[in-house]
Coordinates of N, CA and C in Angstrom, one line a residue:
X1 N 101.1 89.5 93.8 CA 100.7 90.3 92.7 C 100.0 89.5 91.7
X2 N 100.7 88.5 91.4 CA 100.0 87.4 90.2 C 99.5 87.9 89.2
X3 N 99.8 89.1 88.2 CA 100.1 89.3 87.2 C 101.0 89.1 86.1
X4 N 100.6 88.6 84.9 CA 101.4 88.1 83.7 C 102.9 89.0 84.1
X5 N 103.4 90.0 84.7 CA 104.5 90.3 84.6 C 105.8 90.7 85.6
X6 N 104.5 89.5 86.5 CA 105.5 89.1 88.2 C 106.6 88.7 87.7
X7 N 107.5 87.6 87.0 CA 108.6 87.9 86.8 C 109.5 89.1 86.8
X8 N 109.0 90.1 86.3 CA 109.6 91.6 86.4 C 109.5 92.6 87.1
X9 N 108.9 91.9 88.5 CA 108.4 92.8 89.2 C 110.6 93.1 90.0
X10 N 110.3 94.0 91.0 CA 111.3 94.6 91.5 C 111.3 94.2 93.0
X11 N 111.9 93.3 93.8 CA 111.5 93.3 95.1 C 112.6 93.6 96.1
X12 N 112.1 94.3 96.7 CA 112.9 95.4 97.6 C 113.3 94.8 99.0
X13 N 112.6 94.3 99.7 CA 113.3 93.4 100.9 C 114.5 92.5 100.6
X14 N 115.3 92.5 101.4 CA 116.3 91.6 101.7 C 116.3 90.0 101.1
X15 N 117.3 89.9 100.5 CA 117.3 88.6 99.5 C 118.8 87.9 99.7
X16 N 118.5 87.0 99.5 CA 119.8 86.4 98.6 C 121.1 87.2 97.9
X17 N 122.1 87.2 98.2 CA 123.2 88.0 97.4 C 124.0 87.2 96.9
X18 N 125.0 87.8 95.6 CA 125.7 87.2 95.2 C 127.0 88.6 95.0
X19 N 128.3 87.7 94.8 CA 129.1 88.8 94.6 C 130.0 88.7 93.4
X20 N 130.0 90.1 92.8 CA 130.4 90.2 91.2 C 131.1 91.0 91.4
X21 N 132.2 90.9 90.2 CA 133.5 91.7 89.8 C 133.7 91.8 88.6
X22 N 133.8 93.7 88.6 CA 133.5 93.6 87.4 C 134.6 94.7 87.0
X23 N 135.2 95.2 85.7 CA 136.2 95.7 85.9 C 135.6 97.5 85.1
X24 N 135.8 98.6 86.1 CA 135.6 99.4 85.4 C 136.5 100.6 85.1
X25 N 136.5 101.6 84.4 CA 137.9 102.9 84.1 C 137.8 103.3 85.5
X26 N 139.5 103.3 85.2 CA 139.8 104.0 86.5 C 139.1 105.4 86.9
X27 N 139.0 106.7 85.9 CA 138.5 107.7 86.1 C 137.3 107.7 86.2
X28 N 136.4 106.8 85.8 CA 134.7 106.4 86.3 C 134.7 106.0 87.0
X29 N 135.9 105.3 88.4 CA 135.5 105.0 89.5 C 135.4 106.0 90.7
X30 N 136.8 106.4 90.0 CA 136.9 108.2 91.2 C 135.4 108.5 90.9
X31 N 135.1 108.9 89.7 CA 134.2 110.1 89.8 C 133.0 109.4 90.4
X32 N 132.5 107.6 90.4 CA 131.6 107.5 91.2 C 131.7 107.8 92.4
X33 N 133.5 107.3 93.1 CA 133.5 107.3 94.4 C 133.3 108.9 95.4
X34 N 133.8 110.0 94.2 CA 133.6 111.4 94.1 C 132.0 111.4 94.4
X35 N 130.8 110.9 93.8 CA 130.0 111.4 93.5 C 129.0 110.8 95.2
X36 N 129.8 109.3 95.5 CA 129.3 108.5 96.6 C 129.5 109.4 97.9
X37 N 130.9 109.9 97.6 CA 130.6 111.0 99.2 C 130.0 112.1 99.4
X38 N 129.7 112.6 98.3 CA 129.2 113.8 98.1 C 127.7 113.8 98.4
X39 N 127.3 112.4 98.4 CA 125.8 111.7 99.0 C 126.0 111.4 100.1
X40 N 127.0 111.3 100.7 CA 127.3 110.4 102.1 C 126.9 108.7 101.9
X41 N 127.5 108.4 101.1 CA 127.2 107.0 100.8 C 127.7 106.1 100.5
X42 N 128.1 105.1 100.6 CA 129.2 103.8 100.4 C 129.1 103.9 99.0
X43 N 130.2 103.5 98.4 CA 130.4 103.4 96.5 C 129.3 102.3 96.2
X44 N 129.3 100.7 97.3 CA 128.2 100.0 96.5 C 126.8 100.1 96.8
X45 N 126.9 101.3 97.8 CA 125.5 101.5 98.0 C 124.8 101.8 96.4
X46 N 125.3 103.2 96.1 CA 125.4 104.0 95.2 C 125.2 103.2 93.8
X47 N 126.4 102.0 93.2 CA 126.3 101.2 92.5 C 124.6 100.5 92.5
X48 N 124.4 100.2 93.5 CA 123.3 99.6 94.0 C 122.0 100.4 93.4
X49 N 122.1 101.2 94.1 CA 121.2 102.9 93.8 C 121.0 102.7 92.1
X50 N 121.9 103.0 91.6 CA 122.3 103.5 90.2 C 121.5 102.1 89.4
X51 N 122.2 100.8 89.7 CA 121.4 99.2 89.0 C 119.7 99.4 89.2
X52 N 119.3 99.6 90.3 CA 118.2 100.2 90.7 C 117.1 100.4 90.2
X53 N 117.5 102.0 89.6 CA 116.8 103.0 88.9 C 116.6 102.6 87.2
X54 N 118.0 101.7 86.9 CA 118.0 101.6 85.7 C 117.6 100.3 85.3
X55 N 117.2 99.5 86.6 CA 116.3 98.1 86.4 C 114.6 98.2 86.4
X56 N 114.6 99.4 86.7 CA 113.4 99.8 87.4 C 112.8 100.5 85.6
X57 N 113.6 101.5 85.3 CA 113.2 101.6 83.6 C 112.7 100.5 82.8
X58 N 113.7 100.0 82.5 CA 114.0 98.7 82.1 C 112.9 98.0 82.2
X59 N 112.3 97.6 83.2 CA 110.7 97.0 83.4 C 109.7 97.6 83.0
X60 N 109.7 98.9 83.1 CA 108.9 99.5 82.7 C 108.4 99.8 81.0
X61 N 110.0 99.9 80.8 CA 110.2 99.8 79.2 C 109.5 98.4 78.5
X62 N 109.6 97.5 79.2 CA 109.0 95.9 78.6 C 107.8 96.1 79.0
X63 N 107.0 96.0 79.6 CA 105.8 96.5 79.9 C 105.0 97.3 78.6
X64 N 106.0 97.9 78.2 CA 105.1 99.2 77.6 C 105.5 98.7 76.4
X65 N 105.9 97.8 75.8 CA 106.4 97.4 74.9 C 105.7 95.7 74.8
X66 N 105.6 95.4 75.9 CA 104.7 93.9 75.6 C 103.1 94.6 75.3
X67 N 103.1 95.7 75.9 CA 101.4 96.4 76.1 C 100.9 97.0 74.5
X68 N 102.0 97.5 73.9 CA 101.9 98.8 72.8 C 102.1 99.9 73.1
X69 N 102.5 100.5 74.3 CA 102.6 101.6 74.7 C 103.6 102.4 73.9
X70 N 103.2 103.8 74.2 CA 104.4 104.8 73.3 C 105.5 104.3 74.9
X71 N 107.0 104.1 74.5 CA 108.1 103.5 75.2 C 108.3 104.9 75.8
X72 N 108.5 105.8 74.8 CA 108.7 107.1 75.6 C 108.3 108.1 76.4
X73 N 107.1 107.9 76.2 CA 106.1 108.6 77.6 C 106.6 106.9 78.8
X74 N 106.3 106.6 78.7 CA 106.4 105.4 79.6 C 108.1 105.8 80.3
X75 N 109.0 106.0 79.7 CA 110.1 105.9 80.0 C 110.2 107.5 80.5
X76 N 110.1 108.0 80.2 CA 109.3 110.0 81.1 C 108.8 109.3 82.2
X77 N 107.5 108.5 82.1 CA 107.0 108.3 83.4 C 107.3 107.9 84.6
X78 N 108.8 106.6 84.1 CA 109.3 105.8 85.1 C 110.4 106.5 85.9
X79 N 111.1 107.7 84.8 CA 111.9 108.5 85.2 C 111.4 109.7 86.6
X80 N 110.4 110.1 86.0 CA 110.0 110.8 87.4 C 109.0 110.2 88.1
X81 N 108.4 108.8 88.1 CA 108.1 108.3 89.3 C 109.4 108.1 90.8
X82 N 110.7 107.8 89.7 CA 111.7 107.1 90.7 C 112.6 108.8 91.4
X83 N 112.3 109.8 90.4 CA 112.4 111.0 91.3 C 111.3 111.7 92.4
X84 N 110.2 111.1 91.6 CA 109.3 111.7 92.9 C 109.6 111.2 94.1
X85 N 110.2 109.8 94.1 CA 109.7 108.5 95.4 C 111.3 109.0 96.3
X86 N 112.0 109.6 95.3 CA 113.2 110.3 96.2 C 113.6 111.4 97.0
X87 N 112.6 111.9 96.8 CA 112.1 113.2 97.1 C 111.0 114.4 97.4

């Protein structure tokens, strides 16, 4: 890429892992684990899914914010780019 904002870029192939523990409410785990089958999906897939989407803003939001951009069309945009690419 070699743009000023490769640091932030997002890379989707197979990497390096690490493993974290983290402690969350019991009734927001049901309802993720609720929400993971209901996808057909492993709970850390889903966790996965979910860090994702909201790392994927998140860059976008700096971007538009190192740029001058209005944050909120930007943050509209990133939102339904990551629903378009899901469907």
């Amino acid at each position: 890429m070699g743009d000023r904002y490769e640091e932030l870029e997002l890379h989707l192939r197979p990497r390096t892992t690490e493993t974290v523990s983290i402690k969350i409410p019991t009734d927001t785990l049901r309802s993720l684990e609720k929400v993971a089958a209901n996808r057909d999906m492993k709970l850390d897939t889903l966790l996965k899914f979910y860090i994702g989407q909201s790392l994927q803003q998140d860059i976008a939001l700096e971007r538009a914010i190192k740029e001058g951009e209005n944050t909120e069309t930007v943050s509209r945009e990133a939102i339904f780019k990551i629903l378009d690419s899901k469907g």
